[in-house]
Amino acid sequence: MSEAVQFVHEQLTVKKELPKFKAGDNVTVNYKIVEGGKERIQSFRGDVVKIQGNGATASFTVRKISDGIGVERLFPFFSPNIDSIVLNKAGKVRRAKLYYLRERSGKSARIKEKRF
Amino acid sequence: MKGIIGKKIGMTSIFAADGKQTAVTIIEAGPNVVTQVKTKDSDGYGALQLAFSDKKEKHSTQAEINHFAKAQTSPKKFVKEFRNYSIEKTLGETITVDIFSEGEKVEVIGTTKGKGFQGVVKRHGFSGVGAQSHGQHDRQRAPGSIGNSSDASRVFKGMRMAGRMGGDRVKMKGLKVVKIFPEKNYILISGSVPGHNGSIVLIQK
């Protein structure tokens, strides 16, 4: 990344304290939504499928099964709409992008928890 | 008309307070030096000649060195003329990004990335044949017929065919100035601008 891009990133984005997480971890993302002029916080809980990009454009994708249907949502790390992120479980996975979860369902789509 | 010569640095994105993400291009614009003032009396038209980016004296001709010496500045790599400049400037003065303000609509001129020799599908948006069926096996991106046989029996001028693509001078209109950093000479423009990173662009209004 060029120096200028980094400079602009530092000037224009607000630093936030977010927990460190990886692909395979189970997180809850609390994000703000505006509904009829009022702001409220909605949470999205699921497994992190991937983390992509760097700098101001970095984002991550969270996948959950909602009423038997897989739902994926992409969040930019530096979005001002992200209120907080809670790390629920660290997952034990062997790759950085968990696209294989999309073809699986039920028991085989589970991710083993990492025990220390 | 007001304008400035700059160098495209790269792209990133910024967030508005409501969470809206905007793609922006960072351009290092200026400082430019006024190296010649043309007036209606002396040259037949009014214009400002601006110069950008230093170069070494040993890489310059004597004519260049003398021309830039008149404006009391070192030789520059890029020289461009802007007609009917709306801001009053004299020889040797500098122009910086402050001439633009945030939220202003500007035009950006640049040279697009060269794509080399390209076929009609990429160059002119032809749809090609499509499926590899009905006897097609190696003509999926071919242009098809380019004319008739007996009547005309020639190919009309301007027929769109394969050829060199890119490397054209392009002007993008109606781009918004998102942010200015005068201390670093950076200007952030919404969306993309023509050319590769490091290429020279003109920002004007």
PDB file of N, CA and C in Angstrom, chain B residues 98-187:
ATOM      1  N   ASP B  98      -5.501  24.473  -3.200  1.00  0.00           N
ATOM      2  CA  ASP B  98      -6.508  25.343  -2.572  1.00  0.00           C
ATOM      3  C   ASP B  98      -7.454  25.988  -3.571  1.00  0.00           C
ATOM      4  N   ILE B  99      -7.089  26.004  -4.865  1.00  0.00           N
ATOM      5  CA  ILE B  99      -7.995  26.620  -5.833  1.00  0.00           C
ATOM      6  C   ILE B  99      -9.312  25.866  -5.919  1.00  0.00           C
ATOM      7  N   PHE B 100      -9.326  24.609  -5.457  1.00  0.00           N
ATOM      8  CA  PHE B 100     -10.579  23.843  -5.435  1.00  0.00           C
ATOM      9  C   PHE B 100     -11.101  23.781  -4.009  1.00  0.00           C
ATOM     10  N   SER B 101     -12.403  23.591  -3.888  1.00  0.00           N
ATOM     11  CA  SER B 101     -12.989  23.448  -2.563  1.00  0.00           C
ATOM     12  C   SER B 101     -13.748  22.130  -2.503  1.00  0.00           C
ATOM     13  N   GLU B 102     -13.967  21.637  -1.300  1.00  0.00           N
ATOM     14  CA  GLU B 102     -14.651  20.355  -1.136  1.00  0.00           C
ATOM     15  C   GLU B 102     -16.096  20.454  -1.617  1.00  0.00           C
ATOM     16  N   GLY B 103     -16.544  19.429  -2.310  1.00  0.00           N
ATOM     17  CA  GLY B 103     -17.907  19.409  -2.820  1.00  0.00           C
ATOM     18  C   GLY B 103     -18.042  19.951  -4.233  1.00  0.00           C
ATOM     19  N   GLU B 104     -16.951  20.515  -4.761  1.00  0.00           N
ATOM     20  CA  GLU B 104     -16.988  21.099  -6.098  1.00  0.00           C
ATOM     21  C   GLU B 104     -17.010  20.012  -7.171  1.00  0.00           C
ATOM     22  N   LYS B 105     -17.680  20.301  -8.296  1.00  0.00           N
ATOM     23  CA  LYS B 105     -17.682  19.372  -9.431  1.00  0.00           C
ATOM     24  C   LYS B 105     -16.530  19.748 -10.367  1.00  0.00           C
ATOM     25  N   VAL B 106     -15.700  18.768 -10.731  1.00  0.00           N
ATOM     26  CA  VAL B 106     -14.546  19.053 -11.590  1.00  0.00           C
ATOM     27  C   VAL B 106     -14.495  18.060 -12.748  1.00  0.00           C
ATOM     28  N   GLU B 107     -13.616  18.394 -13.706  1.00  0.00           N
ATOM     29  CA  GLU B 107     -13.336  17.481 -14.814  1.00  0.00           C
ATOM     30  C   GLU B 107     -11.909  16.967 -14.629  1.00  0.00           C
ATOM     31  N   VAL B 108     -11.706  15.707 -14.937  1.00  0.00           N
ATOM     32  CA  VAL B 108     -10.353  15.139 -14.853  1.00  0.00           C
ATOM     33  C   VAL B 108      -9.990  14.572 -16.219  1.00  0.00           C
ATOM     34  N   ILE B 109      -8.809  14.978 -16.718  1.00  0.00           N
ATOM     35  CA  ILE B 109      -8.344  14.517 -18.025  1.00  0.00           C
ATOM     36  C   ILE B 109      -7.124  13.627 -17.803  1.00  0.00           C
ATOM     37  N   GLY B 110      -7.114  12.475 -18.453  1.00  0.00           N
ATOM     38  CA  GLY B 110      -5.973  11.577 -18.334  1.00  0.00           C
ATOM     39  C   GLY B 110      -5.878  10.693 -19.552  1.00  0.00           C
ATOM     40  N   THR B 111      -4.828   9.884 -19.588  1.00  0.00           N
ATOM     41  CA  THR B 111      -4.639   8.930 -20.673  1.00  0.00           C
ATOM     42  C   THR B 111      -4.952   7.544 -20.140  1.00  0.00           C
ATOM     43  N   THR B 112      -5.901   6.854 -20.783  1.00  0.00           N
ATOM     44  CA  THR B 112      -6.346   5.557 -20.274  1.00  0.00           C
ATOM     45  C   THR B 112      -5.243   4.509 -20.403  1.00  0.00           C
ATOM     46  N   LYS B 113      -5.371   3.453 -19.644  1.00  0.00           N
ATOM     47  CA  LYS B 113      -4.408   2.355 -19.689  1.00  0.00           C
ATOM     48  C   LYS B 113      -4.423   1.705 -21.066  1.00  0.00           C
ATOM     49  N   GLY B 114      -3.247   1.427 -21.603  1.00  0.00           N
ATOM     50  CA  GLY B 114      -3.166   0.773 -22.904  1.00  0.00           C
ATOM     51  C   GLY B 114      -3.538  -0.693 -22.777  1.00  0.00           C
ATOM     52  N   LYS B 115      -4.394  -1.168 -23.690  1.00  0.00           N
ATOM     53  CA  LYS B 115      -4.843  -2.558 -23.628  1.00  0.00           C
ATOM     54  C   LYS B 115      -4.211  -3.402 -24.726  1.00  0.00           C
ATOM     55  N   GLY B 116      -3.451  -2.773 -25.653  1.00  0.00           N
ATOM     56  CA  GLY B 116      -2.848  -3.527 -26.741  1.00  0.00           C
ATOM     57  C   GLY B 116      -3.840  -3.816 -27.852  1.00  0.00           C
ATOM     58  N   PHE B 117      -3.534  -4.809 -28.686  1.00  0.00           N
ATOM     59  CA  PHE B 117      -4.398  -5.181 -29.803  1.00  0.00           C
ATOM     60  C   PHE B 117      -5.526  -6.048 -29.264  1.00  0.00           C
ATOM     61  N   GLN B 118      -6.753  -5.559 -29.365  1.00  0.00           N
ATOM     62  CA  GLN B 118      -7.893  -6.284 -28.795  1.00  0.00           C
ATOM     63  C   GLN B 118      -8.931  -6.599 -29.867  1.00  0.00           C
ATOM     64  N   GLY B 119      -9.679  -7.668 -29.637  1.00  0.00           N
ATOM     65  CA  GLY B 119     -10.735  -8.071 -30.569  1.00  0.00           C
ATOM     66  C   GLY B 119     -11.981  -7.225 -30.405  1.00  0.00           C
ATOM     67  N   VAL B 120     -12.983  -7.511 -31.244  1.00  0.00           N
ATOM     68  CA  VAL B 120     -14.191  -6.676 -31.250  1.00  0.00           C
ATOM     69  C   VAL B 120     -15.045  -6.853 -30.005  1.00  0.00           C
ATOM     70  N   VAL B 121     -14.963  -8.010 -29.347  1.00  0.00           N
ATOM     71  CA  VAL B 121     -15.802  -8.234 -28.164  1.00  0.00           C
ATOM     72  C   VAL B 121     -15.386  -7.283 -27.047  1.00  0.00           C
ATOM     73  N   LYS B 122     -14.068  -7.180 -26.795  1.00  0.00           N
ATOM     74  CA  LYS B 122     -13.598  -6.284 -25.748  1.00  0.00           C
ATOM     75  C   LYS B 122     -13.605  -4.833 -26.218  1.00  0.00           C
ATOM     76  N   ARG B 123     -13.210  -4.603 -27.487  1.00  0.00           N
ATOM     77  CA  ARG B 123     -12.992  -3.228 -27.961  1.00  0.00           C
ATOM     78  C   ARG B 123     -14.293  -2.498 -28.256  1.00  0.00           C
ATOM     79  N   HIS B 124     -15.271  -3.193 -28.825  1.00  0.00           N
ATOM     80  CA  HIS B 124     -16.506  -2.512 -29.211  1.00  0.00           C
ATOM     81  C   HIS B 124     -17.750  -3.089 -28.557  1.00  0.00           C
ATOM     82  N   GLY B 125     -17.586  -4.064 -27.679  1.00  0.00           N
ATOM     83  CA  GLY B 125     -18.739  -4.612 -26.983  1.00  0.00           C
ATOM     84  C   GLY B 125     -19.597  -5.523 -27.836  1.00  0.00           C
ATOM     85  N   PHE B 126     -19.042  -6.118 -28.913  1.00  0.00           N
ATOM     86  CA  PHE B 126     -19.798  -7.105 -29.684  1.00  0.00           C
ATOM     87  C   PHE B 126     -20.090  -8.291 -28.772  1.00  0.00           C
ATOM     88  N   SER B 127     -21.171  -9.023 -29.090  1.00  0.00           N
ATOM     89  CA  SER B 127     -21.506 -10.117 -28.177  1.00  0.00           C
ATOM     90  C   SER B 127     -20.886 -11.441 -28.595  1.00  0.00           C
ATOM     91  N   GLY B 128     -20.267 -11.516 -29.766  1.00  0.00           N
ATOM     92  CA  GLY B 128     -19.665 -12.779 -30.176  1.00  0.00           C
ATOM     93  C   GLY B 128     -20.743 -13.766 -30.581  1.00  0.00           C
ATOM     94  N   VAL B 129     -20.356 -15.003 -30.735  1.00  0.00           N
ATOM     95  CA  VAL B 129     -21.307 -16.012 -31.181  1.00  0.00           C
ATOM     96  C   VAL B 129     -22.085 -16.594 -30.013  1.00  0.00           C
ATOM     97  N   GLY B 130     -21.410 -16.734 -28.870  1.00  0.00           N
ATOM     98  CA  GLY B 130     -22.091 -17.339 -27.732  1.00  0.00           C
ATOM     99  C   GLY B 130     -21.683 -18.773 -27.573  1.00  0.00           C
ATOM    100  N   ALA B 131     -22.643 -19.667 -27.723  1.00  0.00           N
ATOM    101  CA  ALA B 131     -22.378 -21.066 -27.416  1.00  0.00           C
ATOM    102  C   ALA B 131     -21.528 -21.728 -28.497  1.00  0.00           C
ATOM    103  N   GLN B 132     -20.834 -22.748 -28.068  1.00  0.00           N
ATOM    104  CA  GLN B 132     -19.996 -23.503 -29.004  1.00  0.00           C
ATOM    105  C   GLN B 132     -20.846 -24.613 -29.602  1.00  0.00           C
ATOM    106  N   SER B 133     -21.864 -24.214 -30.403  1.00  0.00           N
ATOM    107  CA  SER B 133     -22.746 -25.200 -31.003  1.00  0.00           C
ATOM    108  C   SER B 133     -23.145 -24.707 -32.381  1.00  0.00           C
ATOM    109  N   HIS B 134     -24.025 -25.380 -33.074  1.00  0.00           N
ATOM    110  CA  HIS B 134     -24.447 -25.048 -34.424  1.00  0.00           C
ATOM    111  C   HIS B 134     -23.243 -24.913 -35.354  1.00  0.00           C
ATOM    112  N   GLY B 135     -22.301 -25.820 -35.205  1.00  0.00           N
ATOM    113  CA  GLY B 135     -21.165 -25.833 -36.108  1.00  0.00           C
ATOM    114  C   GLY B 135     -20.022 -24.910 -35.733  1.00  0.00           C
ATOM    115  N   GLN B 136     -20.199 -24.130 -34.665  1.00  0.00           N
ATOM    116  CA  GLN B 136     -19.098 -23.252 -34.237  1.00  0.00           C
ATOM    117  C   GLN B 136     -18.126 -24.064 -33.406  1.00  0.00           C
ATOM    118  N   HIS B 137     -16.846 -23.911 -33.712  1.00  0.00           N
ATOM    119  CA  HIS B 137     -15.895 -24.537 -32.807  1.00  0.00           C
ATOM    120  C   HIS B 137     -14.752 -23.618 -32.449  1.00  0.00           C
ATOM    121  N   ASP B 138     -14.412 -22.627 -33.303  1.00  0.00           N
ATOM    122  CA  ASP B 138     -13.289 -21.757 -32.964  1.00  0.00           C
ATOM    123  C   ASP B 138     -13.579 -20.293 -33.316  1.00  0.00           C
ATOM    124  N   ARG B 139     -14.868 -19.903 -33.410  1.00  0.00           N
ATOM    125  CA  ARG B 139     -15.183 -18.541 -33.847  1.00  0.00           C
ATOM    126  C   ARG B 139     -16.071 -17.810 -32.823  1.00  0.00           C
ATOM    127  N   GLN B 140     -15.891 -18.127 -31.553  1.00  0.00           N
ATOM    128  CA  GLN B 140     -16.842 -17.593 -30.581  1.00  0.00           C
ATOM    129  C   GLN B 140     -16.725 -16.094 -30.360  1.00  0.00           C
ATOM    130  N   ARG B 141     -15.583 -15.500 -30.645  1.00  0.00           N
ATOM    131  CA  ARG B 141     -15.418 -14.053 -30.442  1.00  0.00           C
ATOM    132  C   ARG B 141     -15.193 -13.335 -31.771  1.00  0.00           C
ATOM    133  N   ALA B 142     -15.630 -13.946 -32.858  1.00  0.00           N
ATOM    134  CA  ALA B 142     -15.430 -13.358 -34.181  1.00  0.00           C
ATOM    135  C   ALA B 142     -16.466 -12.259 -34.438  1.00  0.00           C
ATOM    136  N   PRO B 143     -16.164 -11.261 -35.313  1.00  0.00           N
ATOM    137  CA  PRO B 143     -17.101 -10.163 -35.535  1.00  0.00           C
ATOM    138  C   PRO B 143     -18.285 -10.534 -36.417  1.00  0.00           C
ATOM    139  N   GLY B 144     -18.188 -11.617 -37.225  1.00  0.00           N
ATOM    140  CA  GLY B 144     -19.252 -11.930 -38.167  1.00  0.00           C
ATOM    141  C   GLY B 144     -19.035 -11.180 -39.467  1.00  0.00           C
ATOM    142  N   SER B 145     -20.099 -10.956 -40.212  1.00  0.00           N
ATOM    143  CA  SER B 145     -19.989 -10.309 -41.517  1.00  0.00           C
ATOM    144  C   SER B 145     -19.614  -8.843 -41.368  1.00  0.00           C
ATOM    145  N   ILE B 146     -18.779  -8.333 -42.279  1.00  0.00           N
ATOM    146  CA  ILE B 146     -18.425  -6.913 -42.239  1.00  0.00           C
ATOM    147  C   ILE B 146     -18.964  -6.157 -43.450  1.00  0.00           C
ATOM    148  N   GLY B 147     -19.806  -6.806 -44.258  1.00  0.00           N
ATOM    149  CA  GLY B 147     -20.375  -6.076 -45.378  1.00  0.00           C
ATOM    150  C   GLY B 147     -21.116  -7.006 -46.328  1.00  0.00           C
ATOM    151  N   ASN B 148     -21.622  -6.418 -47.442  1.00  0.00           N
ATOM    152  CA  ASN B 148     -22.366  -7.195 -48.423  1.00  0.00           C
ATOM    153  C   ASN B 148     -21.472  -7.496 -49.624  1.00  0.00           C
ATOM    154  N   SER B 149     -21.945  -8.433 -50.482  1.00  0.00           N
ATOM    155  CA  SER B 149     -21.094  -8.814 -51.604  1.00  0.00           C
ATOM    156  C   SER B 149     -21.325  -7.930 -52.832  1.00  0.00           C
ATOM    157  N   SER B 150     -22.372  -8.183 -53.619  1.00  0.00           N
ATOM    158  CA  SER B 150     -22.462  -7.493 -54.911  1.00  0.00           C
ATOM    159  C   SER B 150     -22.794  -6.006 -54.752  1.00  0.00           C
ATOM    160  N   ASP B 151     -23.808  -5.681 -53.936  1.00  0.00           N
ATOM    161  CA  ASP B 151     -24.137  -4.270 -53.748  1.00  0.00           C
ATOM    162  C   ASP B 151     -23.224  -3.712 -52.670  1.00  0.00           C
ATOM    163  N   ALA B 152     -22.535  -2.710 -52.997  1.00  0.00           N
ATOM    164  CA  ALA B 152     -21.453  -2.109 -52.201  1.00  0.00           C
ATOM    165  C   ALA B 152     -20.147  -2.770 -52.591  1.00  0.00           C
ATOM    166  N   SER B 153     -20.107  -4.079 -52.453  1.00  0.00           N
ATOM    167  CA  SER B 153     -18.893  -4.885 -52.679  1.00  0.00           C
ATOM    168  C   SER B 153     -17.625  -4.201 -52.188  1.00  0.00           C
ATOM    169  N   ARG B 154     -17.778  -3.558 -51.068  1.00  0.00           N
ATOM    170  CA  ARG B 154     -16.617  -2.996 -50.375  1.00  0.00           C
ATOM    171  C   ARG B 154     -16.998  -2.883 -48.900  1.00  0.00           C
ATOM    172  N   VAL B 155     -16.023  -2.658 -48.060  1.00  0.00           N
ATOM    173  CA  VAL B 155     -16.284  -2.475 -46.630  1.00  0.00           C
ATOM    174  C   VAL B 155     -16.354  -0.981 -46.349  1.00  0.00           C
ATOM    175  N   PHE B 156     -17.431  -0.558 -45.679  1.00  0.00           N
ATOM    176  CA  PHE B 156     -17.609   0.865 -45.404  1.00  0.00           C
ATOM    177  C   PHE B 156     -16.546   1.382 -44.443  1.00  0.00           C
ATOM    178  N   LYS B 157     -16.242   2.655 -44.626  1.00  0.00           N
ATOM    179  CA  LYS B 157     -15.269   3.296 -43.729  1.00  0.00           C
ATOM    180  C   LYS B 157     -15.845   3.372 -42.327  1.00  0.00           C
ATOM    181  N   GLY B 158     -14.981   3.239 -41.350  1.00  0.00           N
ATOM    182  CA  GLY B 158     -15.415   3.337 -39.966  1.00  0.00           C
ATOM    183  C   GLY B 158     -15.979   2.047 -39.413  1.00  0.00           C
ATOM    184  N   MET B 159     -15.957   0.955 -40.210  1.00  0.00           N
ATOM    185  CA  MET B 159     -16.427  -0.343 -39.723  1.00  0.00           C
ATOM    186  C   MET B 159     -15.631  -0.738 -38.469  1.00  0.00           C
ATOM    187  N   ARG B 160     -16.371  -1.106 -37.435  1.00  0.00           N
ATOM    188  CA  ARG B 160     -15.693  -1.421 -36.159  1.00  0.00           C
ATOM    189  C   ARG B 160     -15.015  -2.785 -36.248  1.00  0.00           C
ATOM    190  N   MET B 161     -13.728  -2.782 -36.029  1.00  0.00           N
ATOM    191  CA  MET B 161     -12.953  -4.023 -36.138  1.00  0.00           C
ATOM    192  C   MET B 161     -11.964  -4.100 -34.987  1.00  0.00           C
ATOM    193  N   ALA B 162     -11.186  -5.183 -34.973  1.00  0.00           N
ATOM    194  CA  ALA B 162     -10.168  -5.351 -33.935  1.00  0.00           C
ATOM    195  C   ALA B 162      -9.055  -4.341 -34.149  1.00  0.00           C
ATOM    196  N   GLY B 163      -8.355  -3.996 -33.094  1.00  0.00           N
ATOM    197  CA  GLY B 163      -7.242  -3.061 -33.223  1.00  0.00           C
ATOM    198  C   GLY B 163      -6.741  -2.606 -31.873  1.00  0.00           C
ATOM    199  N   ARG B 164      -5.896  -1.593 -31.922  1.00  0.00           N
ATOM    200  CA  ARG B 164      -5.319  -1.055 -30.694  1.00  0.00           C
ATOM    201  C   ARG B 164      -6.398  -0.432 -29.812  1.00  0.00           C
ATOM    202  N   MET B 165      -6.327  -0.722 -28.538  1.00  0.00           N
ATOM    203  CA  MET B 165      -7.328  -0.217 -27.604  1.00  0.00           C
ATOM    204  C   MET B 165      -6.631   0.423 -26.416  1.00  0.00           C
ATOM    205  N   GLY B 166      -7.212   1.493 -25.896  1.00  0.00           N
ATOM    206  CA  GLY B 166      -6.648   2.168 -24.730  1.00  0.00           C
ATOM    207  C   GLY B 166      -5.599   3.179 -25.142  1.00  0.00           C
ATOM    208  N   GLY B 167      -5.034   3.839 -24.126  1.00  0.00           N
ATOM    209  CA  GLY B 167      -4.028   4.851 -24.411  1.00  0.00           C
ATOM    210  C   GLY B 167      -4.607   6.101 -25.030  1.00  0.00           C
ATOM    211  N   ASP B 168      -5.918   6.343 -24.822  1.00  0.00           N
ATOM    212  CA  ASP B 168      -6.559   7.534 -25.380  1.00  0.00           C
ATOM    213  C   ASP B 168      -6.661   8.607 -24.303  1.00  0.00           C
ATOM    214  N   ARG B 169      -6.679   9.847 -24.756  1.00  0.00           N
ATOM    215  CA  ARG B 169      -6.923  10.958 -23.841  1.00  0.00           C
ATOM    216  C   ARG B 169      -8.422  11.007 -23.567  1.00  0.00           C
ATOM    217  N   VAL B 170      -8.780  10.969 -22.292  1.00  0.00           N
ATOM    218  CA  VAL B 170     -10.194  10.903 -21.908  1.00  0.00           C
ATOM    219  C   VAL B 170     -10.473  11.974 -20.866  1.00  0.00           C
ATOM    220  N   LYS B 171     -11.616  12.622 -21.028  1.00  0.00           N
ATOM    221  CA  LYS B 171     -12.027  13.617 -20.032  1.00  0.00           C
ATOM    222  C   LYS B 171     -13.237  13.081 -19.287  1.00  0.00           C
ATOM    223  N   MET B 172     -13.136  13.031 -17.965  1.00  0.00           N
ATOM    224  CA  MET B 172     -14.272  12.592 -17.144  1.00  0.00           C
ATOM    225  C   MET B 172     -14.903  13.835 -16.531  1.00  0.00           C
ATOM    226  N   LYS B 173     -16.205  13.983 -16.758  1.00  0.00           N
ATOM    227  CA  LYS B 173     -16.882  15.183 -16.280  1.00  0.00           C
ATOM    228  C   LYS B 173     -17.714  14.896 -15.042  1.00  0.00           C
ATOM    229  N   GLY B 174     -17.944  15.936 -14.271  1.00  0.00           N
ATOM    230  CA  GLY B 174     -18.864  15.841 -13.146  1.00  0.00           C
ATOM    231  C   GLY B 174     -18.373  15.015 -11.980  1.00  0.00           C
ATOM    232  N   LEU B 175     -17.050  14.929 -11.789  1.00  0.00           N
ATOM    233  CA  LEU B 175     -16.530  14.215 -10.624  1.00  0.00           C
ATOM    234  C   LEU B 175     -16.486  15.179  -9.438  1.00  0.00           C
ATOM    235  N   LYS B 176     -16.739  14.642  -8.252  1.00  0.00           N
ATOM    236  CA  LYS B 176     -16.845  15.494  -7.072  1.00  0.00           C
ATOM    237  C   LYS B 176     -15.539  15.503  -6.275  1.00  0.00           C
ATOM    238  N   VAL B 177     -15.153  16.669  -5.810  1.00  0.00           N
ATOM    239  CA  VAL B 177     -14.004  16.767  -4.910  1.00  0.00           C
ATOM    240  C   VAL B 177     -14.493  16.373  -3.521  1.00  0.00           C
ATOM    241  N   VAL B 178     -13.953  15.301  -2.976  1.00  0.00           N
ATOM    242  CA  VAL B 178     -14.430  14.798  -1.686  1.00  0.00           C
ATOM    243  C   VAL B 178     -13.668  15.446  -0.536  1.00  0.00           C
ATOM    244  N   LYS B 179     -12.353  15.577  -0.700  1.00  0.00           N
ATOM    245  CA  LYS B 179     -11.537  16.068   0.416  1.00  0.00           C
ATOM    246  C   LYS B 179     -10.234  16.640  -0.143  1.00  0.00           C
ATOM    247  N   ILE B 180      -9.688  17.626   0.563  1.00  0.00           N
ATOM    248  CA  ILE B 180      -8.413  18.225   0.153  1.00  0.00           C
ATOM    249  C   ILE B 180      -7.475  18.241   1.356  1.00  0.00           C
ATOM    250  N   PHE B 181      -6.226  17.823   1.137  1.00  0.00           N
ATOM    251  CA  PHE B 181      -5.192  17.939   2.165  1.00  0.00           C
ATOM    252  C   PHE B 181      -4.139  18.921   1.653  1.00  0.00           C
ATOM    253  N   PRO B 182      -4.281  20.227   1.936  1.00  0.00           N
ATOM    254  CA  PRO B 182      -3.359  21.209   1.361  1.00  0.00           C
ATOM    255  C   PRO B 182      -1.913  21.001   1.805  1.00  0.00           C
ATOM    256  N   GLU B 183      -1.703  20.491   3.030  1.00  0.00           N
ATOM    257  CA  GLU B 183      -0.323  20.351   3.512  1.00  0.00           C
ATOM    258  C   GLU B 183       0.428  19.254   2.768  1.00  0.00           C
ATOM    259  N   LYS B 184      -0.291  18.290   2.201  1.00  0.00           N
ATOM    260  CA  LYS B 184       0.338  17.200   1.446  1.00  0.00           C
ATOM    261  C   LYS B 184       0.079  17.321  -0.057  1.00  0.00           C
ATOM    262  N   ASN B 185      -0.683  18.332  -0.453  1.00  0.00           N
ATOM    263  CA  ASN B 185      -1.073  18.534  -1.859  1.00  0.00           C
ATOM    264  C   ASN B 185      -1.944  17.400  -2.395  1.00  0.00           C
ATOM    265  N   TYR B 186      -2.663  16.712  -1.515  1.00  0.00           N
ATOM    266  CA  TYR B 186      -3.517  15.630  -1.984  1.00  0.00           C
ATOM    267  C   TYR B 186      -4.926  16.146  -2.218  1.00  0.00           C
ATOM    268  N   ILE B 187      -5.545  15.617  -3.258  1.00  0.00           N
ATOM    269  CA  ILE B 187      -6.953  15.920  -3.511  1.00  0.00           C
ATOM    270  C   ILE B 187      -7.661  14.587  -3.739  1.00  0.00           C
TER     271      ILE B 187
END
